[in-house]
Amino acid sequence: MLTNSIVLITGASSGIGEACAHLFAREGCALILAARRMDRISAIASELRTAHGIRTLTIELDVRSRNAVEAAIANLPGDWASIDILVNNAGLSRGLGKLHEAQVEDWEEMIDTNVKGLLYVSRAVVPGMVERHRGHVINISSIAAHQTYPGGNVYCGSKAAVRAITEGLKMDLLGTGVRVCAIAPGMVETEFSVVRFHGDEQRAAKTYENMKPLTATDIAEIVLFAATRPAHVDLPEIIVMPVDQASVYHVHRG
Ligand code: NDP
Ligand code: 8X3
């Protein structure tokens, strides 16, 4: 069904983005893998070309740079510009500090990546989808878009923005045939918490202590499910949590 579809995944170098690359490769898609860590996406692309015989294109991209995003999309070679599926996944949290004590640089990184980066990529890619009357934008949101937890101030705010932007995009694209989906996961064990705690792996590991978190592949399977519905079916939002999590405040640690 998705064979030869062109899929752009931002933040494809680890976690959910990398898992999406694996599952879309299995479906025979042509993959554009974007991230800052070029060594990682090159290795993933090489592995997927060998395993699945697919076409890949790797782009070293910092989504915070509007110029870089616009140039990357404008300069896509040949048929690569006809992106069928955009997975807006690049994102991060930085810190868990109280608003009156936290680092402003952390806020800027989160807002520039999670909100402005997602907007830059969408603004560059969606016009082509509208012209072709087909396409699918899948934004990786979070349950943090729905619930705010102590110290989550700006991260939760950035994901609430992703939720609102996704809703707005869905309205703006009404009548174009382009589909829009937000996937809002709870706890997923990836590099997310290591990044949040600035490389403190012990503190990151505590996040998932004595509970069973979701895996990146769990989320990628849902991304693929959304992408493989019939063309007239849209899933505007999917919330997914571990069985061991009931809300951002309620985690069962057995
Ligand atoms: P990871 O840290 O494993 O992956 C994050 C990815 O984002 C990396 O590939 C990283 O690539 C990329 N990225 C970060 N900053 C930039 C940037 N400026 N430009 C381009 N790429 C960037 O975490 P996850 O896989 O967990 O996170 C993926 C998404 O899922 C994020 O949007 C996150 O907010 C969301 N999410 C995560 C949850 C979780 O519990 N893990 C739950 C809910 C949502 P590189 O560093 O190479 O640029
Ligand atoms: C990541 C999930 O609960 O750490 O978006 O905010 S949470």
PDB file of C-alpha atoms and ligand atoms in Angstrom:
ATOM      1  CA  MET A   1       0.000   0.000   0.000  1.00  0.00           C
ATOM      2  CA  LEU A   2       2.814   2.412   0.887  1.00  0.00           C
ATOM      3  CA  THR A   3       5.369   0.958  -1.551  1.00  0.00           C
ATOM      4  CA  ASN A   4       7.507   3.753  -3.084  1.00  0.00           C
ATOM      5  CA  SER A   5       5.746   6.418  -0.989  1.00  0.00           C
ATOM      6  CA  ILE A   6       8.178   9.174  -0.078  1.00  0.00           C
ATOM      7  CA  VAL A   7       8.399   9.617   3.682  1.00  0.00           C
ATOM      8  CA  LEU A   8      10.276  12.445   5.400  1.00  0.00           C
ATOM      9  CA  ILE A   9      11.108  11.753   9.036  1.00  0.00           C
ATOM     10  CA  THR A  10      12.660  14.505  11.156  1.00  0.00           C
ATOM     11  CA  GLY A  11      14.702  13.380  14.135  1.00  0.00           C
ATOM     12  CA  ALA A  12      15.371  10.036  12.449  1.00  0.00           C
ATOM     13  CA  SER A  13      18.662   9.460  14.266  1.00  0.00           C
ATOM     14  CA  SER A  14      17.229   7.831  17.390  1.00  0.00           C
ATOM     15  CA  GLY A  15      14.165   6.752  19.321  1.00  0.00           C
ATOM     16  CA  ILE A  16      10.740   7.121  17.711  1.00  0.00           C
ATOM     17  CA  GLY A  17      12.077   8.625  14.478  1.00  0.00           C
ATOM     18  CA  GLU A  18      14.543   5.789  13.962  1.00  0.00           C
ATOM     19  CA  ALA A  19      11.835   3.209  14.711  1.00  0.00           C
ATOM     20  CA  CYS A  20       9.560   4.895  12.139  1.00  0.00           C
ATOM     21  CA  ALA A  21      12.359   4.643   9.581  1.00  0.00           C
ATOM     22  CA  HIS A  22      12.580   0.886  10.173  1.00  0.00           C
ATOM     23  CA  LEU A  23       8.839   0.293   9.834  1.00  0.00           C
ATOM     24  CA  PHE A  24       8.367   2.498   6.741  1.00  0.00           C
ATOM     25  CA  ALA A  25      11.406   0.796   5.164  1.00  0.00           C
ATOM     26  CA  ARG A  26       9.744  -2.584   5.737  1.00  0.00           C
ATOM     27  CA  GLU A  27       6.763  -1.255   3.728  1.00  0.00           C
ATOM     28  CA  GLY A  28       9.040  -0.401   0.782  1.00  0.00           C
ATOM     29  CA  CYS A  29       8.910   3.389   1.208  1.00  0.00           C
ATOM     30  CA  ALA A  30      11.573   5.778  -0.058  1.00  0.00           C
ATOM     31  CA  LEU A  31      12.939   7.508   3.037  1.00  0.00           C
ATOM     32  CA  ILE A  32      14.256  10.994   3.637  1.00  0.00           C
ATOM     33  CA  LEU A  33      15.983  10.823   7.004  1.00  0.00           C
ATOM     34  CA  ALA A  34      16.785  14.152   8.638  1.00  0.00           C
ATOM     35  CA  ALA A  35      18.637  14.935  11.872  1.00  0.00           C
ATOM     36  CA  ARG A  36      21.724  16.740  13.101  1.00  0.00           C
ATOM     37  CA  ARG A  37      23.744  13.575  13.742  1.00  0.00           C
ATOM     38  CA  MET A  38      24.640  12.663  10.175  1.00  0.00           C
ATOM     39  CA  ASP A  39      26.740   9.638  11.198  1.00  0.00           C
ATOM     40  CA  ARG A  40      23.681   8.072  12.800  1.00  0.00           C
ATOM     41  CA  ILE A  41      21.258   8.642   9.929  1.00  0.00           C
ATOM     42  CA  SER A  42      23.861   7.502   7.389  1.00  0.00           C
ATOM     43  CA  ALA A  43      24.294   4.230   9.269  1.00  0.00           C
ATOM     44  CA  ILE A  44      20.515   3.744   9.593  1.00  0.00           C
ATOM     45  CA  ALA A  45      20.013   4.495   5.878  1.00  0.00           C
ATOM     46  CA  SER A  46      22.729   2.057   4.870  1.00  0.00           C
ATOM     47  CA  GLU A  47      21.240  -0.690   7.061  1.00  0.00           C
ATOM     48  CA  LEU A  48      17.739  -0.119   5.654  1.00  0.00           C
ATOM     49  CA  ARG A  49      18.895  -0.036   2.017  1.00  0.00           C
ATOM     50  CA  THR A  50      20.630  -3.381   2.518  1.00  0.00           C
ATOM     51  CA  ALA A  51      17.753  -4.980   4.429  1.00  0.00           C
ATOM     52  CA  HIS A  52      14.854  -3.745   2.285  1.00  0.00           C
ATOM     53  CA  GLY A  53      16.309  -2.576  -1.046  1.00  0.00           C
ATOM     54  CA  ILE A  54      14.736   0.841  -0.602  1.00  0.00           C
ATOM     55  CA  ARG A  55      15.909   4.301  -1.700  1.00  0.00           C
ATOM     56  CA  THR A  56      17.131   6.657   1.002  1.00  0.00           C
ATOM     57  CA  LEU A  57      18.210  10.274   1.214  1.00  0.00           C
ATOM     58  CA  THR A  58      19.913  11.640   4.307  1.00  0.00           C
ATOM     59  CA  ILE A  59      19.859  15.305   5.227  1.00  0.00           C
ATOM     60  CA  GLU A  60      21.924  16.853   7.993  1.00  0.00           C
ATOM     61  CA  LEU A  61      19.334  19.251   9.344  1.00  0.00           C
ATOM     62  CA  ASP A  62      18.798  21.338  12.436  1.00  0.00           C
ATOM     63  CA  VAL A  63      15.079  22.105  12.312  1.00  0.00           C
ATOM     64  CA  ARG A  64      15.673  25.245  14.395  1.00  0.00           C
ATOM     65  CA  SER A  65      17.249  26.895  11.360  1.00  0.00           C
ATOM     66  CA  ARG A  66      14.521  28.312   9.153  1.00  0.00           C
ATOM     67  CA  ASN A  67      16.993  28.938   6.314  1.00  0.00           C
ATOM     68  CA  ALA A  68      18.366  25.410   6.500  1.00  0.00           C
ATOM     69  CA  VAL A  69      14.881  23.882   6.487  1.00  0.00           C
ATOM     70  CA  GLU A  70      13.719  25.986   3.537  1.00  0.00           C
ATOM     71  CA  ALA A  71      16.886  25.214   1.555  1.00  0.00           C
ATOM     72  CA  ALA A  72      16.751  21.490   2.338  1.00  0.00           C
ATOM     73  CA  ILE A  73      13.183  21.132   1.087  1.00  0.00           C
ATOM     74  CA  ALA A  74      13.640  23.483  -1.899  1.00  0.00           C
ATOM     75  CA  ASN A  75      16.725  21.550  -3.037  1.00  0.00           C
ATOM     76  CA  LEU A  76      15.338  18.036  -2.799  1.00  0.00           C
ATOM     77  CA  PRO A  77      16.507  16.264  -5.956  1.00  0.00           C
ATOM     78  CA  GLY A  78      14.197  14.723  -8.568  1.00  0.00           C
ATOM     79  CA  ASP A  79      11.074  13.025  -7.319  1.00  0.00           C
ATOM     80  CA  TRP A  80      12.143  13.345  -3.677  1.00  0.00           C
ATOM     81  CA  ALA A  81      10.245  16.643  -3.502  1.00  0.00           C
ATOM     82  CA  SER A  82       6.912  14.814  -3.823  1.00  0.00           C
ATOM     83  CA  ILE A  83       6.726  13.939  -0.149  1.00  0.00           C
ATOM     84  CA  ASP A  84       3.728  11.729   0.656  1.00  0.00           C
ATOM     85  CA  ILE A  85       4.161  11.465   4.426  1.00  0.00           C
ATOM     86  CA  LEU A  86       5.824  13.941   6.770  1.00  0.00           C
ATOM     87  CA  VAL A  87       6.597  12.666  10.258  1.00  0.00           C
ATOM     88  CA  ASN A  88       7.298  15.766  12.355  1.00  0.00           C
ATOM     89  CA  ASN A  89       9.116  13.933  15.115  1.00  0.00           C
ATOM     90  CA  ALA A  90      12.227  16.000  15.934  1.00  0.00           C
ATOM     91  CA  GLY A  91      11.824  17.253  19.452  1.00  0.00           C
ATOM     92  CA  LEU A  92      13.197  17.275  22.942  1.00  0.00           C
ATOM     93  CA  SER A  93      12.775  18.283  26.540  1.00  0.00           C
ATOM     94  CA  ARG A  94      15.472  20.097  28.482  1.00  0.00           C
ATOM     95  CA  GLY A  95      15.400  20.176  32.246  1.00  0.00           C
ATOM     96  CA  LEU A  96      12.607  19.764  34.754  1.00  0.00           C
ATOM     97  CA  GLY A  97      13.147  22.964  36.702  1.00  0.00           C
ATOM     98  CA  LYS A  98      10.667  25.342  38.230  1.00  0.00           C
ATOM     99  CA  LEU A  99       9.856  28.175  35.861  1.00  0.00           C
ATOM    100  CA  HIS A 100      11.411  30.780  38.151  1.00  0.00           C
ATOM    101  CA  GLU A 101      14.640  28.800  38.415  1.00  0.00           C
ATOM    102  CA  ALA A 102      15.057  27.100  35.023  1.00  0.00           C
ATOM    103  CA  GLN A 103      17.572  27.922  32.306  1.00  0.00           C
ATOM    104  CA  VAL A 104      16.235  30.248  29.618  1.00  0.00           C
ATOM    105  CA  GLU A 105      18.511  28.508  27.080  1.00  0.00           C
ATOM    106  CA  ASP A 106      16.599  25.256  27.743  1.00  0.00           C
ATOM    107  CA  TRP A 107      13.294  26.963  26.977  1.00  0.00           C
ATOM    108  CA  GLU A 108      14.636  28.428  23.783  1.00  0.00           C
ATOM    109  CA  GLU A 109      15.902  25.044  22.615  1.00  0.00           C
ATOM    110  CA  MET A 110      12.526  23.396  23.299  1.00  0.00           C
ATOM    111  CA  ILE A 111      10.422  26.116  21.710  1.00  0.00           C
ATOM    112  CA  ASP A 112      12.763  26.510  18.734  1.00  0.00           C
ATOM    113  CA  THR A 113      12.777  22.760  18.081  1.00  0.00           C
ATOM    114  CA  ASN A 114       9.352  21.484  19.135  1.00  0.00           C
ATOM    115  CA  VAL A 115       7.286  24.436  17.929  1.00  0.00           C
ATOM    116  CA  LYS A 116       9.190  26.596  15.453  1.00  0.00           C
ATOM    117  CA  GLY A 117      11.086  23.674  13.879  1.00  0.00           C
ATOM    118  CA  LEU A 118       7.856  21.750  13.334  1.00  0.00           C
ATOM    119  CA  LEU A 119       6.309  24.868  11.798  1.00  0.00           C
ATOM    120  CA  TYR A 120       9.264  25.535   9.463  1.00  0.00           C
ATOM    121  CA  VAL A 121       9.231  21.958   8.159  1.00  0.00           C
ATOM    122  CA  SER A 122       5.452  21.940   7.751  1.00  0.00           C
ATOM    123  CA  ARG A 123       5.457  25.302   5.974  1.00  0.00           C
ATOM    124  CA  ALA A 124       8.063  24.010   3.516  1.00  0.00           C
ATOM    125  CA  VAL A 125       6.489  20.604   2.830  1.00  0.00           C
ATOM    126  CA  VAL A 126       2.710  21.083   3.015  1.00  0.00           C
ATOM    127  CA  PRO A 127       2.285  23.384  -0.043  1.00  0.00           C
ATOM    128  CA  GLY A 128       3.473  20.531  -2.293  1.00  0.00           C
ATOM    129  CA  MET A 129       0.986  18.184  -0.664  1.00  0.00           C
ATOM    130  CA  VAL A 130      -1.811  20.683  -1.269  1.00  0.00           C
ATOM    131  CA  GLU A 131      -0.788  21.023  -4.947  1.00  0.00           C
ATOM    132  CA  ARG A 132      -0.787  17.233  -5.361  1.00  0.00           C
ATOM    133  CA  HIS A 133      -4.083  16.886  -3.420  1.00  0.00           C
ATOM    134  CA  ARG A 134      -2.576  14.187  -1.259  1.00  0.00           C
ATOM    135  CA  GLY A 135      -0.264  13.807   1.651  1.00  0.00           C
ATOM    136  CA  HIS A 136      -0.208  13.053   5.340  1.00  0.00           C
ATOM    137  CA  VAL A 137       1.314  15.110   8.142  1.00  0.00           C
ATOM    138  CA  ILE A 138       1.920  13.111  11.309  1.00  0.00           C
ATOM    139  CA  ASN A 139       3.046  15.189  14.274  1.00  0.00           C
ATOM    140  CA  ILE A 140       4.552  13.560  17.348  1.00  0.00           C
ATOM    141  CA  SER A 141       2.852  15.386  20.180  1.00  0.00           C
ATOM    142  CA  SER A 142       2.686  14.085  23.774  1.00  0.00           C
ATOM    143  CA  ILE A 143       0.343  13.548  26.676  1.00  0.00           C
ATOM    144  CA  ALA A 144       2.211  16.622  27.918  1.00  0.00           C
ATOM    145  CA  ALA A 145       0.019  18.490  25.424  1.00  0.00           C
ATOM    146  CA  HIS A 146      -2.973  17.544  27.578  1.00  0.00           C
ATOM    147  CA  GLN A 147      -1.576  17.595  31.104  1.00  0.00           C
ATOM    148  CA  THR A 148       1.029  19.806  32.699  1.00  0.00           C
ATOM    149  CA  TYR A 149       3.279  18.418  35.423  1.00  0.00           C
ATOM    150  CA  PRO A 150       5.527  20.245  37.900  1.00  0.00           C
ATOM    151  CA  GLY A 151       8.671  21.408  36.110  1.00  0.00           C
ATOM    152  CA  GLY A 152       7.071  20.574  32.756  1.00  0.00           C
ATOM    153  CA  ASN A 153       6.084  24.207  32.203  1.00  0.00           C
ATOM    154  CA  VAL A 154       7.770  24.946  28.874  1.00  0.00           C
ATOM    155  CA  TYR A 155       7.991  21.388  27.498  1.00  0.00           C
ATOM    156  CA  CYS A 156       4.269  20.892  28.163  1.00  0.00           C
ATOM    157  CA  GLY A 157       3.607  24.330  26.674  1.00  0.00           C
ATOM    158  CA  SER A 158       5.514  23.393  23.529  1.00  0.00           C
ATOM    159  CA  LYS A 159       3.518  20.184  23.121  1.00  0.00           C
ATOM    160  CA  ALA A 160       0.232  21.988  23.812  1.00  0.00           C
ATOM    161  CA  ALA A 161       1.298  24.242  20.941  1.00  0.00           C
ATOM    162  CA  VAL A 162       1.884  21.172  18.741  1.00  0.00           C
ATOM    163  CA  ARG A 163      -1.612  19.988  19.596  1.00  0.00           C
ATOM    164  CA  ALA A 164      -3.176  23.361  18.715  1.00  0.00           C
ATOM    165  CA  ILE A 165      -1.092  23.690  15.536  1.00  0.00           C
ATOM    166  CA  THR A 166      -2.166  20.193  14.455  1.00  0.00           C
ATOM    167  CA  GLU A 167      -5.833  21.084  15.025  1.00  0.00           C
ATOM    168  CA  GLY A 168      -5.405  24.307  13.099  1.00  0.00           C
ATOM    169  CA  LEU A 169      -3.625  22.578  10.231  1.00  0.00           C
ATOM    170  CA  LYS A 170      -6.407  20.025   9.984  1.00  0.00           C
ATOM    171  CA  MET A 171      -8.908  22.885   9.601  1.00  0.00           C
ATOM    172  CA  ASP A 172      -6.740  24.755   7.110  1.00  0.00           C
ATOM    173  CA  LEU A 173      -6.329  21.621   4.972  1.00  0.00           C
ATOM    174  CA  LEU A 174     -10.037  20.812   4.868  1.00  0.00           C
ATOM    175  CA  GLY A 175     -10.979  20.166   1.251  1.00  0.00           C
ATOM    176  CA  THR A 176      -7.415  19.533   0.059  1.00  0.00           C
ATOM    177  CA  GLY A 177      -7.314  15.784   0.649  1.00  0.00           C
ATOM    178  CA  VAL A 178      -4.245  16.154   2.871  1.00  0.00           C
ATOM    179  CA  ARG A 179      -4.483  14.257   6.153  1.00  0.00           C
ATOM    180  CA  VAL A 180      -3.286  15.416   9.562  1.00  0.00           C
ATOM    181  CA  CYS A 181      -2.625  13.396  12.693  1.00  0.00           C
ATOM    182  CA  ALA A 182      -1.109  14.020  16.103  1.00  0.00           C
ATOM    183  CA  ILE A 183       0.178  11.076  18.082  1.00  0.00           C
ATOM    184  CA  ALA A 184       0.397  11.809  21.790  1.00  0.00           C
ATOM    185  CA  PRO A 185       2.424   9.230  23.708  1.00  0.00           C
ATOM    186  CA  GLY A 186       2.972   8.881  27.409  1.00  0.00           C
ATOM    187  CA  MET A 187       6.286   7.474  28.648  1.00  0.00           C
ATOM    188  CA  VAL A 188       8.474   5.994  25.907  1.00  0.00           C
ATOM    189  CA  GLU A 189      11.990   4.792  26.736  1.00  0.00           C
ATOM    190  CA  THR A 190      14.321   6.421  24.206  1.00  0.00           C
ATOM    191  CA  GLU A 191      17.148   8.932  24.567  1.00  0.00           C
ATOM    192  CA  PHE A 192      14.456  11.456  25.562  1.00  0.00           C
ATOM    193  CA  SER A 193      15.175  11.472  29.313  1.00  0.00           C
ATOM    194  CA  VAL A 194      18.958  11.406  28.842  1.00  0.00           C
ATOM    195  CA  VAL A 195      18.567  14.531  26.711  1.00  0.00           C
ATOM    196  CA  ARG A 196      16.148  16.057  29.240  1.00  0.00           C
ATOM    197  CA  PHE A 197      18.693  15.580  32.037  1.00  0.00           C
ATOM    198  CA  HIS A 198      21.604  16.823  29.928  1.00  0.00           C
ATOM    199  CA  GLY A 199      23.297  13.429  29.671  1.00  0.00           C
ATOM    200  CA  ASP A 200      22.696  12.221  33.258  1.00  0.00           C
ATOM    201  CA  GLU A 201      21.963   8.580  32.400  1.00  0.00           C
ATOM    202  CA  GLN A 202      21.340   7.500  35.999  1.00  0.00           C
ATOM    203  CA  ARG A 203      18.682  10.153  36.514  1.00  0.00           C
ATOM    204  CA  ALA A 204      17.178   9.305  33.135  1.00  0.00           C
ATOM    205  CA  ALA A 205      16.974   5.605  34.017  1.00  0.00           C
ATOM    206  CA  LYS A 206      15.033   6.454  37.193  1.00  0.00           C
ATOM    207  CA  THR A 207      12.195   7.783  35.027  1.00  0.00           C
ATOM    208  CA  TYR A 208      11.402   4.222  33.912  1.00  0.00           C
ATOM    209  CA  GLU A 209      12.392   2.431  37.142  1.00  0.00           C
ATOM    210  CA  ASN A 210      10.170  -0.544  38.053  1.00  0.00           C
ATOM    211  CA  MET A 211       7.589   0.197  35.365  1.00  0.00           C
ATOM    212  CA  LYS A 212       7.192  -0.930  31.774  1.00  0.00           C
ATOM    213  CA  PRO A 213       7.381   2.057  29.426  1.00  0.00           C
ATOM    214  CA  LEU A 214       6.361   2.105  25.781  1.00  0.00           C
ATOM    215  CA  THR A 215       9.062   1.413  23.208  1.00  0.00           C
ATOM    216  CA  ALA A 216       9.889   3.529  20.185  1.00  0.00           C
ATOM    217  CA  THR A 217       8.579   0.685  18.025  1.00  0.00           C
ATOM    218  CA  ASP A 218       5.212   0.813  19.840  1.00  0.00           C
ATOM    219  CA  ILE A 219       4.855   4.412  18.641  1.00  0.00           C
ATOM    220  CA  ALA A 220       6.170   3.712  15.148  1.00  0.00           C
ATOM    221  CA  GLU A 221       3.544   0.979  14.768  1.00  0.00           C
ATOM    222  CA  ILE A 222       0.855   3.565  15.530  1.00  0.00           C
ATOM    223  CA  VAL A 223       2.397   6.035  13.077  1.00  0.00           C
ATOM    224  CA  LEU A 224       2.268   3.286  10.452  1.00  0.00           C
ATOM    225  CA  PHE A 225      -1.321   2.406  11.383  1.00  0.00           C
ATOM    226  CA  ALA A 226      -2.364   6.044  10.884  1.00  0.00           C
ATOM    227  CA  ALA A 227      -0.513   6.178   7.566  1.00  0.00           C
ATOM    228  CA  THR A 228      -2.133   3.023   6.238  1.00  0.00           C
ATOM    229  CA  ARG A 229      -5.796   3.905   6.771  1.00  0.00           C
ATOM    230  CA  PRO A 230      -7.849   4.331   3.590  1.00  0.00           C
ATOM    231  CA  ALA A 231      -7.395   7.764   1.963  1.00  0.00           C
ATOM    232  CA  HIS A 232     -10.745   9.047   3.292  1.00  0.00           C
ATOM    233  CA  VAL A 233      -9.940   8.144   6.927  1.00  0.00           C
ATOM    234  CA  ASP A 234      -8.117  10.572   9.206  1.00  0.00           C
ATOM    235  CA  LEU A 235      -7.087  10.104  12.838  1.00  0.00           C
ATOM    236  CA  PRO A 236      -6.712  13.665  14.144  1.00  0.00           C
ATOM    237  CA  GLU A 237      -5.276  12.535  17.462  1.00  0.00           C
ATOM    238  CA  ILE A 238      -4.170   9.279  19.020  1.00  0.00           C
ATOM    239  CA  ILE A 239      -3.239   9.109  22.707  1.00  0.00           C
ATOM    240  CA  VAL A 240      -1.138   6.124  23.746  1.00  0.00           C
ATOM    241  CA  MET A 241       0.104   5.265  27.215  1.00  0.00           C
ATOM    242  CA  PRO A 242       1.881   2.372  28.907  1.00  0.00           C
ATOM    243  CA  VAL A 243      -0.467   0.151  30.936  1.00  0.00           C
ATOM    244  CA  ASP A 244       1.663   1.221  33.910  1.00  0.00           C
ATOM    245  CA  GLN A 245       0.779   4.909  33.366  1.00  0.00           C
ATOM    246  CA  ALA A 246      -2.650   6.486  33.961  1.00  0.00           C
ATOM    247  CA  SER A 247      -1.692  10.161  33.670  1.00  0.00           C
ATOM    248  CA  VAL A 248       1.435  12.286  33.897  1.00  0.00           C
ATOM    249  CA  TYR A 249       0.977  12.016  37.690  1.00  0.00           C
ATOM    250  CA  HIS A 250       0.065   8.352  38.010  1.00  0.00           C
ATOM    251  CA  VAL A 251       2.683   5.707  37.283  1.00  0.00           C
ATOM    252  CA  HIS A 252       2.536   2.202  38.724  1.00  0.00           C
ATOM    253  CA  ARG A 253       5.964   0.991  39.820  1.00  0.00           C
ATOM    254  CA  GLY A 254       5.698  -2.657  40.782  1.00  0.00           C
TER     255      GLY A 254
HETATM  256  P1  NDP B   1      15.136  10.884  21.202  1.00  0.00           P
HETATM  257  O1  NDP B   1      15.968  11.809  21.992  1.00  0.00           O
HETATM  258  O2  NDP B   1      15.524   9.438  21.165  1.00  0.00           O
HETATM  259  O3  NDP B   1      15.025  11.409  19.692  1.00  0.00           O
HETATM  260  C1  NDP B   1      14.864  12.767  19.407  1.00  0.00           C
HETATM  261  C2  NDP B   1      15.197  13.006  17.955  1.00  0.00           C
HETATM  262  O4  NDP B   1      14.982  14.397  17.664  1.00  0.00           O
HETATM  263  C3  NDP B   1      16.634  12.693  17.623  1.00  0.00           C
HETATM  264  O5  NDP B   1      16.670  11.969  16.414  1.00  0.00           O
HETATM  265  C4  NDP B   1      17.277  14.054  17.447  1.00  0.00           C
HETATM  266  O6  NDP B   1      18.268  14.004  16.420  1.00  0.00           O
HETATM  267  C5  NDP B   1      16.086  14.873  16.956  1.00  0.00           C
HETATM  268  N1  NDP B   1      16.297  16.296  17.177  1.00  0.00           N
HETATM  269  C6  NDP B   1      16.373  16.959  18.356  1.00  0.00           C
HETATM  270  N2  NDP B   1      16.634  18.254  18.139  1.00  0.00           N
HETATM  271  C7  NDP B   1      16.701  18.421  16.780  1.00  0.00           C
HETATM  272  C8  NDP B   1      16.945  19.517  15.932  1.00  0.00           C
HETATM  273  N3  NDP B   1      17.166  20.750  16.433  1.00  0.00           N
HETATM  274  N4  NDP B   1      16.954  19.326  14.594  1.00  0.00           N
HETATM  275  C9  NDP B   1      16.729  18.105  14.095  1.00  0.00           C
HETATM  276  N5  NDP B   1      16.486  17.012  14.836  1.00  0.00           N
HETATM  277  C10 NDP B   1      16.488  17.175  16.174  1.00  0.00           C
HETATM  278  O7  NDP B   1      13.659  11.055  21.773  1.00  0.00           O
HETATM  279  P2  NDP B   1      12.242  10.467  21.281  1.00  0.00           P
HETATM  280  O8  NDP B   1      12.396   9.533  20.162  1.00  0.00           O
HETATM  281  O9  NDP B   1      11.541  10.012  22.491  1.00  0.00           O
HETATM  282  O10 NDP B   1      11.549  11.815  20.806  1.00  0.00           O
HETATM  283  C11 NDP B   1      10.918  11.962  19.545  1.00  0.00           C
HETATM  284  C12 NDP B   1       9.678  12.837  19.718  1.00  0.00           C
HETATM  285  O11 NDP B   1       8.757  12.173  20.564  1.00  0.00           O
HETATM  286  C13 NDP B   1       9.950  14.202  20.358  1.00  0.00           C
HETATM  287  O12 NDP B   1       9.170  15.179  19.674  1.00  0.00           O
HETATM  288  C14 NDP B   1       9.428  14.027  21.787  1.00  0.00           C
HETATM  289  O13 NDP B   1       9.017  15.246  22.353  1.00  0.00           O
HETATM  290  C15 NDP B   1       8.268  13.098  21.516  1.00  0.00           C
HETATM  291  N6  NDP B   1       7.769  12.350  22.675  1.00  0.00           N
HETATM  292  C16 NDP B   1       8.601  11.532  23.383  1.00  0.00           C
HETATM  293  C17 NDP B   1       8.114  10.815  24.465  1.00  0.00           C
HETATM  294  C18 NDP B   1       8.993   9.973  25.325  1.00  0.00           C
HETATM  295  O14 NDP B   1       8.595   9.649  26.468  1.00  0.00           O
HETATM  296  N7  NDP B   1      10.156   9.551  24.870  1.00  0.00           N
HETATM  297  C19 NDP B   1       6.692  10.865  24.819  1.00  0.00           C
HETATM  298  C20 NDP B   1       5.909  11.771  24.013  1.00  0.00           C
HETATM  299  C21 NDP B   1       6.435  12.444  22.968  1.00  0.00           C
HETATM  300  P3  NDP B   1      19.691  14.741  16.441  1.00  0.00           P
HETATM  301  O15 NDP B   1      20.082  14.931  17.886  1.00  0.00           O
HETATM  302  O16 NDP B   1      20.593  13.812  15.691  1.00  0.00           O
HETATM  303  O17 NDP B   1      19.448  16.019  15.713  1.00  0.00           O
HETATM  304  C1  8X3 B   2       7.171  12.994  26.880  1.00  0.00           C
HETATM  305  C2  8X3 B   2       6.289  12.400  27.917  1.00  0.00           C
HETATM  306  O1  8X3 B   2       5.360  12.740  30.278  1.00  0.00           O
HETATM  307  O2  8X3 B   2       7.743  13.071  29.941  1.00  0.00           O
HETATM  308  O3  8X3 B   2       6.467  13.855  26.058  1.00  0.00           O
HETATM  309  O4  8X3 B   2       6.183  14.677  29.129  1.00  0.00           O
HETATM  310  S1  8X3 B   2       6.418  13.275  29.368  1.00  0.00           S
END
